[in-house]
mmCIF file of C-alpha atoms in Angstrom:
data_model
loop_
_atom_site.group_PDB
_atom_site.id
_atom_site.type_symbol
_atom_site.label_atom_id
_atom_site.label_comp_id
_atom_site.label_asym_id
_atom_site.label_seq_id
_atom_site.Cartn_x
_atom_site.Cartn_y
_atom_site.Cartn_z
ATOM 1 C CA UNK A 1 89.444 109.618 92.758
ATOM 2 C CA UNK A 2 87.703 109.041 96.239
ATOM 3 C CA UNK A 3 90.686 108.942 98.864
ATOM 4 C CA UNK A 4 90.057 107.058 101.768
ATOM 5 C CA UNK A 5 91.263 107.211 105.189
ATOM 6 C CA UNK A 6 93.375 105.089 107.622
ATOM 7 C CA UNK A 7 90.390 103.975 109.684
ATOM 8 C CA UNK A 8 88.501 103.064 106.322
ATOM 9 C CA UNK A 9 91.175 100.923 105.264
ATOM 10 C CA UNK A 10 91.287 99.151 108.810
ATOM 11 C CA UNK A 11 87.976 99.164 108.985
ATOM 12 C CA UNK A 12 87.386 94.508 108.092
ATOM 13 C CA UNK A 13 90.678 93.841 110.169
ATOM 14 C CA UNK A 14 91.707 92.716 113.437
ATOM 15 C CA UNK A 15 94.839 93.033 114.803
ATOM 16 C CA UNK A 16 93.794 91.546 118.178
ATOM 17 C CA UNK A 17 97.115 90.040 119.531
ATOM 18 C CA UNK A 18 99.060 92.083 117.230
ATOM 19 C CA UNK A 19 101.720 94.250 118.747
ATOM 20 C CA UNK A 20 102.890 97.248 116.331
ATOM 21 C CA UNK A 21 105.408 100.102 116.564
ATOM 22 C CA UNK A 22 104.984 103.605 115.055
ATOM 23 C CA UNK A 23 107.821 105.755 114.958
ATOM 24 C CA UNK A 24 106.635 109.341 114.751
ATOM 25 C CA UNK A 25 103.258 108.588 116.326
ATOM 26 C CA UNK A 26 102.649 110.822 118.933
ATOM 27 C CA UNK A 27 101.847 113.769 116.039
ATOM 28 C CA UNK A 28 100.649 114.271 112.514
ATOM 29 C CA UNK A 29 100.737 111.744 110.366
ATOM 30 C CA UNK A 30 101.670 108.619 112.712
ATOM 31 C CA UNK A 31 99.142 109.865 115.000
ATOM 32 C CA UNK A 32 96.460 108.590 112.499
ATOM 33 C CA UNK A 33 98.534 105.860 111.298
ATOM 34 C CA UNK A 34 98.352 104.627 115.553
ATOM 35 C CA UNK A 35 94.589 105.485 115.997
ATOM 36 C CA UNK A 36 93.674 103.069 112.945
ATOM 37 C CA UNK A 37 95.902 100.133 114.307
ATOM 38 C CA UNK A 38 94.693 100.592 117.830
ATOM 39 C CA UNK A 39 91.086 101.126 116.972
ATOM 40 C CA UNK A 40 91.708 97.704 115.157
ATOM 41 C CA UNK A 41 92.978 96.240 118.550
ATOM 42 C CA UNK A 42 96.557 96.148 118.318
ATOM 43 C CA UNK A 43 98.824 97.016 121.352
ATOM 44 C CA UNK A 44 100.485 100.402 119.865
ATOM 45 C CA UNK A 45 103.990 101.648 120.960
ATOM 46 C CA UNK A 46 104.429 105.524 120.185
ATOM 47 C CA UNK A 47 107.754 106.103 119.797
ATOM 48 C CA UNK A 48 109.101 110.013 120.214
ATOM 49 C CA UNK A 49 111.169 112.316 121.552
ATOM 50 C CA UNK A 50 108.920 114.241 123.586
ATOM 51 C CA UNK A 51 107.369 112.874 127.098
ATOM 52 C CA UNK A 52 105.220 115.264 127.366
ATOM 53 C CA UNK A 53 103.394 115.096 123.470
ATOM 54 C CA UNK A 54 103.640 111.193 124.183
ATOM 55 C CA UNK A 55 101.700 110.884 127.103
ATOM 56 C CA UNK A 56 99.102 113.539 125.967
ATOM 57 C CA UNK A 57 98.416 111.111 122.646
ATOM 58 C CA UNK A 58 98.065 108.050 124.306
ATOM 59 C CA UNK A 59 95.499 109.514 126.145
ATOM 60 C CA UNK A 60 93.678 110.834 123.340
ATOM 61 C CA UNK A 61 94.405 107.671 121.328
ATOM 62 C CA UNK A 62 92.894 105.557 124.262
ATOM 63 C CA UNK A 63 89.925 107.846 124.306
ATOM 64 C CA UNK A 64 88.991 107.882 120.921
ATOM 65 C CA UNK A 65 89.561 104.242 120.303
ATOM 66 C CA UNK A 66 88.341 102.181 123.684
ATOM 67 C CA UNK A 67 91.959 100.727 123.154
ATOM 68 C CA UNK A 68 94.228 100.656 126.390
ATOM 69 C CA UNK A 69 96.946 98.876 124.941
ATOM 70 C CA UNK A 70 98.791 102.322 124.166
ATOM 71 C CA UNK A 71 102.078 102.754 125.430
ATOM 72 C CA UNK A 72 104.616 105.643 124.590
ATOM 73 C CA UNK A 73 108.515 105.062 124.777
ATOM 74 C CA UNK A 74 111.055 108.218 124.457
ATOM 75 C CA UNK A 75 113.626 107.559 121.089
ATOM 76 C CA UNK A 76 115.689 110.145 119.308
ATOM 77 C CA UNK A 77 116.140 109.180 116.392
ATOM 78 C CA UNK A 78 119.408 111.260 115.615
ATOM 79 C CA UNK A 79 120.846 108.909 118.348
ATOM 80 C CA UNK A 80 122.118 106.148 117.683
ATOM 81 C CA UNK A 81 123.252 105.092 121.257
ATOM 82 C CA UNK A 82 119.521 106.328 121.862
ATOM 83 C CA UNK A 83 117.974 103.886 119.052
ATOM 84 C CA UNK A 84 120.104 100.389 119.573
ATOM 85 C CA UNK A 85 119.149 100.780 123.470
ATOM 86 C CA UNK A 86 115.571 101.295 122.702
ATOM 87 C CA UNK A 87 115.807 98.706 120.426
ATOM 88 C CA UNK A 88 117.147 96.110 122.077
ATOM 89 C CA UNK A 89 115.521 96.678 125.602
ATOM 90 C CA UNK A 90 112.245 96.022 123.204
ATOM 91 C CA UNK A 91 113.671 92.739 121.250
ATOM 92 C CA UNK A 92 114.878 91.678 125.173
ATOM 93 C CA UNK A 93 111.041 91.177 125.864
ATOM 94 C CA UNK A 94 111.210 88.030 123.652
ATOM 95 C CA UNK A 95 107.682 89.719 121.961
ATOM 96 C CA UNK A 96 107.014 89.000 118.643
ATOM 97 C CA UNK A 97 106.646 92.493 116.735
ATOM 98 C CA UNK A 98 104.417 92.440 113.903
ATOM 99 C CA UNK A 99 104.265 95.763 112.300
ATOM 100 C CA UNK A 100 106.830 98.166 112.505
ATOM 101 C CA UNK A 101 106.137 101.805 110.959
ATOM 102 C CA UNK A 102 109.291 104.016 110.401
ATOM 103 C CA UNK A 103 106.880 107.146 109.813
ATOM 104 C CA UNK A 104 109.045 109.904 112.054
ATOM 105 C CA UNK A 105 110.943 112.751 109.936
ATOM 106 C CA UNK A 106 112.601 116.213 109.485
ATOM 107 C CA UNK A 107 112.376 117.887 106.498
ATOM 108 C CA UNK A 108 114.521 120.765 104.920
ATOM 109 C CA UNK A 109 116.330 121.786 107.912
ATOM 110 C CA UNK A 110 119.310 123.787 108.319
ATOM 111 C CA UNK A 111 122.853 121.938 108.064
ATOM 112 C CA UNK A 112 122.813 119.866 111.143
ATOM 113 C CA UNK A 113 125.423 117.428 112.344
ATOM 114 C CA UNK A 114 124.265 114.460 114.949
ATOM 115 C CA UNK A 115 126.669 113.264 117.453
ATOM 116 C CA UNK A 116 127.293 110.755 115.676
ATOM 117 C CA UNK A 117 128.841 112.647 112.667
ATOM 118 C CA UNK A 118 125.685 112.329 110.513
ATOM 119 C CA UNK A 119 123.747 115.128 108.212
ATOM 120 C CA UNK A 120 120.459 115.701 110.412
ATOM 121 C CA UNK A 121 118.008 114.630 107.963
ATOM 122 C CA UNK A 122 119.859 111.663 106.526
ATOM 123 C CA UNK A 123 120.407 110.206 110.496
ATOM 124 C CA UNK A 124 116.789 110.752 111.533
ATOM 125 C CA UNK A 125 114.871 110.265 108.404
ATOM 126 C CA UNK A 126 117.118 106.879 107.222
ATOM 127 C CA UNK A 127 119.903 105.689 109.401
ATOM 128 C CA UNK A 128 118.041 105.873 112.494
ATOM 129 C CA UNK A 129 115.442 103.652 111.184
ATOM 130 C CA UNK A 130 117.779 101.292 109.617
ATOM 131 C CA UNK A 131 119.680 100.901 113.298
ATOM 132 C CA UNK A 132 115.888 100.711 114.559
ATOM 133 C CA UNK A 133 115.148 97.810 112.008
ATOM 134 C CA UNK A 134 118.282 95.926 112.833
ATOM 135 C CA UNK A 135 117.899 95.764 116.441
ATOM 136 C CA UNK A 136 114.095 94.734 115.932
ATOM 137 C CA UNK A 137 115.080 92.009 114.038
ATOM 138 C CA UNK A 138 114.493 89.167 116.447
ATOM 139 C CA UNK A 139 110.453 90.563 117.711
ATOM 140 C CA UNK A 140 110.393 90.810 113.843
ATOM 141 C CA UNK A 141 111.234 87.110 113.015
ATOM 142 C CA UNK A 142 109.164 85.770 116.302
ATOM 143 C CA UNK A 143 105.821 87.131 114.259
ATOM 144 C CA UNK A 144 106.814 85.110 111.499
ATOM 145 C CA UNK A 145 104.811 87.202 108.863
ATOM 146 C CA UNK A 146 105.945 90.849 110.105
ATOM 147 C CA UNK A 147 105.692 93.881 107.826
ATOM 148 C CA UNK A 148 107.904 97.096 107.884
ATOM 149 C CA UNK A 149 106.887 99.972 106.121
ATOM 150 C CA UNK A 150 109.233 102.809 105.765
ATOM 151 C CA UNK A 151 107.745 106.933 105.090
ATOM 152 C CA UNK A 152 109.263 108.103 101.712
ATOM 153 C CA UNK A 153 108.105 110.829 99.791
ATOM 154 C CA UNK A 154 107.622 112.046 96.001
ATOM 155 C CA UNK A 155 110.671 114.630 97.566
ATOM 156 C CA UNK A 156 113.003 111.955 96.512
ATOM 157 C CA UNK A 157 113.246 113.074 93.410
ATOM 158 C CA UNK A 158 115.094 115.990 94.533
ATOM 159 C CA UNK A 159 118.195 114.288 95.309
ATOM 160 C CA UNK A 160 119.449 110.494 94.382
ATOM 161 C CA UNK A 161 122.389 108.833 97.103
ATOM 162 C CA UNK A 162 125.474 111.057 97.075
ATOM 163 C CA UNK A 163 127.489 107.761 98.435
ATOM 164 C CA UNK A 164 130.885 109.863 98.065
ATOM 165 C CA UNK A 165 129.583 112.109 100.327
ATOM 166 C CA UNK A 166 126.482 111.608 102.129
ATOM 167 C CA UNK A 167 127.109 113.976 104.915
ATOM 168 C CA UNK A 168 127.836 117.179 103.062
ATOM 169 C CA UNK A 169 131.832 117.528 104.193
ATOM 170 C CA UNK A 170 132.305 118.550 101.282
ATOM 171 C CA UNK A 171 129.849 119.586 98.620
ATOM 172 C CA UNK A 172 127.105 122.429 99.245
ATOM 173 C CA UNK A 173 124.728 121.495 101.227
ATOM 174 C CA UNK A 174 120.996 122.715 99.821
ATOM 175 C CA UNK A 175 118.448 121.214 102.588
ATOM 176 C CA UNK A 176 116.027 120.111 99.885
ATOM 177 C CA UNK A 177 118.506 117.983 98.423
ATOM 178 C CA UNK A 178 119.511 116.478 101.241
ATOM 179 C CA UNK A 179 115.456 115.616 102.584
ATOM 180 C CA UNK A 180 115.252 114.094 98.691
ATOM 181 C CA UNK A 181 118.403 112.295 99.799
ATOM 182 C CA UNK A 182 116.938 110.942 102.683
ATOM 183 C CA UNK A 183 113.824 110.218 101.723
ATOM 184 C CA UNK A 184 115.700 108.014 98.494
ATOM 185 C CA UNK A 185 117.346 106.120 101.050
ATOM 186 C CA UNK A 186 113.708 105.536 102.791
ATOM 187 C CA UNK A 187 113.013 103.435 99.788
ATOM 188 C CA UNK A 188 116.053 102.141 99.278
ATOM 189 C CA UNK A 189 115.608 100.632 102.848
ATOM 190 C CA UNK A 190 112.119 98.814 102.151
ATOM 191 C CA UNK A 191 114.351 97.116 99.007
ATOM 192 C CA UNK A 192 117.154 96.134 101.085
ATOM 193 C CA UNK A 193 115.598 94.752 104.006
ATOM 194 C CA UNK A 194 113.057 92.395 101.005
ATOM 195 C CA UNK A 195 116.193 91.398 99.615
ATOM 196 C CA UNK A 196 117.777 89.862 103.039
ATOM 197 C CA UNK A 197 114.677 89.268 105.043
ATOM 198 C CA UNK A 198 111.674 88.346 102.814
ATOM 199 C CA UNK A 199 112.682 84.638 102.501
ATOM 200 C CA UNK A 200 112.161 85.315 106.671
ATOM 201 C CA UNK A 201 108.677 86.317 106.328
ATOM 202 C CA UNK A 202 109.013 89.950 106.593
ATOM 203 C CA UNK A 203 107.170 92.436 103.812
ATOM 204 C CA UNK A 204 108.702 95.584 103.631
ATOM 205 C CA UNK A 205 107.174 98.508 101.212
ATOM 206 C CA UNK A 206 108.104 102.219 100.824
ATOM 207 C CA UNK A 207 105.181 104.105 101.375
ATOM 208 C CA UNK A 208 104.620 108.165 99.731
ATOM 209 C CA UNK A 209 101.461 108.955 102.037
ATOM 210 C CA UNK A 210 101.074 112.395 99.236
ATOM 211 C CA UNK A 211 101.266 115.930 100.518
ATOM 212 C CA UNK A 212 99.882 117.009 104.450
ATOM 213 C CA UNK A 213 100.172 119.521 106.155
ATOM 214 C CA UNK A 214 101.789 118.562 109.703
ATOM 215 C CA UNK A 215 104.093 120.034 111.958
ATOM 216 C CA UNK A 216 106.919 118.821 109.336
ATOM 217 C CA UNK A 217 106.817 122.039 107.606
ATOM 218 C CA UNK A 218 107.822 124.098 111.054
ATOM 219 C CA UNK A 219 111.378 124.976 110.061
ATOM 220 C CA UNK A 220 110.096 126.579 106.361
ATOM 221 C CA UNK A 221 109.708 130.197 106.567
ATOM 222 C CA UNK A 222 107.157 131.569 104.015
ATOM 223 C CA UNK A 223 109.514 132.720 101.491
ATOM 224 C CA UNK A 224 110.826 128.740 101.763
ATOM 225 C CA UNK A 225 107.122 127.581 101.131
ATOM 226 C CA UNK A 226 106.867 129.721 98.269
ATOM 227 C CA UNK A 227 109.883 128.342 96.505
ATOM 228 C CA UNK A 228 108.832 124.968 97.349
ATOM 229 C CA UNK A 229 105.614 125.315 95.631
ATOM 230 C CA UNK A 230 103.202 125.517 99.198
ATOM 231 C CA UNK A 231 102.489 129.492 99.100
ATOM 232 C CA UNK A 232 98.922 128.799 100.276
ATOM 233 C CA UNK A 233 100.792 126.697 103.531
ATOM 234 C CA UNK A 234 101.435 130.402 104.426
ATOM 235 C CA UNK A 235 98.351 130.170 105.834
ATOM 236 C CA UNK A 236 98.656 127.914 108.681
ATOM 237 C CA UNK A 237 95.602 125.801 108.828
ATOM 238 C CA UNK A 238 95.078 125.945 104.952
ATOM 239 C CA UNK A 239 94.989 122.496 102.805
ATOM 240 C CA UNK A 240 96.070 123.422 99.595
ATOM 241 C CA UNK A 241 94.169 121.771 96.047
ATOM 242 C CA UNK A 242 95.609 117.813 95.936
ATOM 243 C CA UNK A 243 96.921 117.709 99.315
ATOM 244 C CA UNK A 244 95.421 115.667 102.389
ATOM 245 C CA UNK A 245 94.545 115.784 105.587
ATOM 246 C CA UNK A 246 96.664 113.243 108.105
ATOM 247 C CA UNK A 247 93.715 110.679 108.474
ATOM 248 C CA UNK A 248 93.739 110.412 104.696
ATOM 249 C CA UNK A 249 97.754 110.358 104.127
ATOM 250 C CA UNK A 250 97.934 107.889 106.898
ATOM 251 C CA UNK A 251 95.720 105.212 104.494
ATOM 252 C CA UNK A 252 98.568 103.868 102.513
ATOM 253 C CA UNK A 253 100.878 103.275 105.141
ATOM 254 C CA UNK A 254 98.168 101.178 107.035
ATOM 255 C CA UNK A 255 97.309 99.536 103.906
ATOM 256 C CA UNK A 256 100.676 98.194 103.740
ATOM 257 C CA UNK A 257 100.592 96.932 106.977
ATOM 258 C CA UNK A 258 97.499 94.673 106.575
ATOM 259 C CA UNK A 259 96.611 94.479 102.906
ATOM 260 C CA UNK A 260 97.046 90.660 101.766
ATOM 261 C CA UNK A 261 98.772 89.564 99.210
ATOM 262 C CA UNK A 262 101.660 92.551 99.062
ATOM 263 C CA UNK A 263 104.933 91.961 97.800
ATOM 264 C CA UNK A 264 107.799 93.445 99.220
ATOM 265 C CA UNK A 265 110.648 95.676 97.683
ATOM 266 C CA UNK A 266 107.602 97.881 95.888
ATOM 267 C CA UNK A 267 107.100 101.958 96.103
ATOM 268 C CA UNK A 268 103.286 102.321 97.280
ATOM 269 C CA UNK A 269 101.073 105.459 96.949
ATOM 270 C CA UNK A 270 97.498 105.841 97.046
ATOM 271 C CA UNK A 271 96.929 101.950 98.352
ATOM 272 C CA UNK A 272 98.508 100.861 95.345
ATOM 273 C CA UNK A 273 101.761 99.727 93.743
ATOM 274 C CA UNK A 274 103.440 102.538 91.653
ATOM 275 C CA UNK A 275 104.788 102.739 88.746
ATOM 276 C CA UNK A 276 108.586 103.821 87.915
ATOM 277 C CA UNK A 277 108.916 107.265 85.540
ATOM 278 C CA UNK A 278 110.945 106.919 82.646
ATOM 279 C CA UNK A 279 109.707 109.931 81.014
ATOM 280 C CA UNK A 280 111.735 113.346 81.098
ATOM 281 C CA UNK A 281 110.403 115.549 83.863
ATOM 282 C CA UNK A 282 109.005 115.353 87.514
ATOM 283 C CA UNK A 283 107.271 112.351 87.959
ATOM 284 C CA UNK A 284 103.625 113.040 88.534
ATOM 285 C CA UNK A 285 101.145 111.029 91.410
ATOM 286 C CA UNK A 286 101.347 107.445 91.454
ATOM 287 C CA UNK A 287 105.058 107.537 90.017
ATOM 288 C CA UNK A 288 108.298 107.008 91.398
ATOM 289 C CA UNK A 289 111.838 107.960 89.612
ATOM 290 C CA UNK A 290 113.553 104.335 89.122
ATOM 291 C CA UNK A 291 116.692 104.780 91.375
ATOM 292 C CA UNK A 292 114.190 104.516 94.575
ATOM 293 C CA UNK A 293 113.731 100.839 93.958
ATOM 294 C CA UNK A 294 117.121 100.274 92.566
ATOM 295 C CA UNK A 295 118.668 96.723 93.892
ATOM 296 C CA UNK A 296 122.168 98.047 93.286
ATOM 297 C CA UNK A 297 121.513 101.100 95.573
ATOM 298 C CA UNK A 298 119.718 99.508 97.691
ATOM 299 C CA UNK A 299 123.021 97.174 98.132
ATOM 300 C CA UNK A 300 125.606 100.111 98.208
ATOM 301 C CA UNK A 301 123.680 102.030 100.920
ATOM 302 C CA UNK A 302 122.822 98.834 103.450
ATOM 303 C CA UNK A 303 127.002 98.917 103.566
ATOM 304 C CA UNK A 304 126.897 102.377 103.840
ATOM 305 C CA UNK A 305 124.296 102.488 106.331
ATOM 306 C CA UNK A 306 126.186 99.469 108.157
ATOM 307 C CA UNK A 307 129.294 101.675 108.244
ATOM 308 C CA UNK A 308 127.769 104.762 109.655
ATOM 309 C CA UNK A 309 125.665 102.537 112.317
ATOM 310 C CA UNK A 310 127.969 100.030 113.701
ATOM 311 C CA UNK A 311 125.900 97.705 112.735
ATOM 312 C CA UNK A 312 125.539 93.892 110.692
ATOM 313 C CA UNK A 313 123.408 91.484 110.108
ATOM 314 C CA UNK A 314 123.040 89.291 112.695
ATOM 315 C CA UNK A 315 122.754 85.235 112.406
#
């Protein structure tokens, strides 16, 4: 199977007047997933933690694509006082936002506790983005046709919603379990927001952009990337067999952001719609264990998630 890139997949489009968002995109993966959007002329916000990293890739993203419509904007995502200012300081410029890319992660940290109360992973990875989402809504409607794609990963099979205990105040907490958690919910948030906002014009699709090595895998020691199945990531640099660089993982999440014809509510890998495992066993590429998409999840978590954030659905 050829894999293709983020710019080939951009390559017949043109997002001139578009304005898109990328979570995450000042590094790795949403650094590619920017450069094909703004090499297609949309304006580009990076958003990030880091001032420094932000303004050093929107001058390399302005370089490489002739685009100066590149703007960086410090979020932390593990805040949520940080996320519903950003959020609504954006929506307060009355612009219409058309794509919105919730590509920013941790994965298998140590046990963490935000500010707010929340497991690390679970706030940054999922409720961040869902507080994100919610405050967006209104530059969402104004496009009229917007599309949200949210970053999950074939880790969610590793742990389903614990919705007794999300937050591990009680049960053990075993960090890959907790990044499957997260990354379930990731899905789970593409279903719920088709469910309430499709009828709106809005398409949002999970996307599993397959394995690549990025700074995500900084807080694994080597014995961790053993265990996990990565030894050759021991060797920093290294691509191991089946795994991708960040210009080709960042192809499906572009593809869901301009591909016609998508339905929303779907679990995309590979710039394709893929298809639920009902076998015994890990699912292998292209699959996705059933509970991602579930509509009753998807349901239980949104009041979960509205719990934990503060936060409803507006008029």
């Amino acid at each position: 199977m050829t894999v293709r890139t983020a710019l080939e997949v951009i390559a017949d489009h043109d997002l001139t007047g578009r304005e898109a968002i990328v979570t995450g995109g000042a590094a790795g993966l949403g650094f590619e997933t920017a450069r094909a959007l703004a090499a297609a002329g949309a304006r580009v916000v990076l958003a990030g933690r880091d001032q420094q990293v932000g303004a050093a890739a929107v001058a390399a993203l302005r370089a490489s694509t002739g685009n100066d419509r590149i703007v960086f904007r410090p979020l932390d995502l593990a805040s949520l006082e940080s996320v519903t200012t950003w959020a609504h300081k954006h929506a307060a410029t009355g612009k219409p936002l058309h794509i919105l890319i919730l590509n920013a992660g941790i994965m298998a940290t140590p046990l963490r506790r935000t500010a707010d109360g929340v497991e690390s992973q679970f706030a940054v990875n999922y409720l961040g983005h869902f507080a994100l989402t919610m405050g967006l809504l209104p530059s969402l409607r104004a496009a009229g046709s917007a599309r949200v794609v949210s970053l999950t990963s074939r880790a969610h099979r590793r742990g389903d919603i614990d919705f007794d205990d999300p937050n591990y105040l009680r049960r053990h907490y075993d960090p890959w379990q907790a990044y499957g958690q997260s990354k379930t919910a990731c899905a789970l948030l593409a279903v719920g927001l088709h469910a309430r906002y499709a009828v709106e014009g809005l398409t949002a699709n999970a996307v599993m952009p397959g394995g690549i090595v990025t700074g995500l895998q900084r807080h694994l020691d080597p014995e961790q990337l053993a265990a996990a199945g990565w030894p050759a990531l021991r060797r920093r640099g290294d691509i191991p067999p089946g795994w991708r660089t960040p210009e080709q993982g960042a192809a499906t999440s572009v593809w869901a952001a301009v591909a016609p014809g998508l339905v929303g509510g779907e679990y995309l890998e590979d710039c394709a719609v893929a298809t639920a495992w009902n076998a015994d066993g890990n699912p292998p590429p292209g699959y996705y264990l059933p509970y991602a998409v579930d509509p009753g999840r998807a349901d239980r978590l949104w009041a979960l998630a509205e719990q934990l954030a503060g936060v409803g659905r507006k008029p």
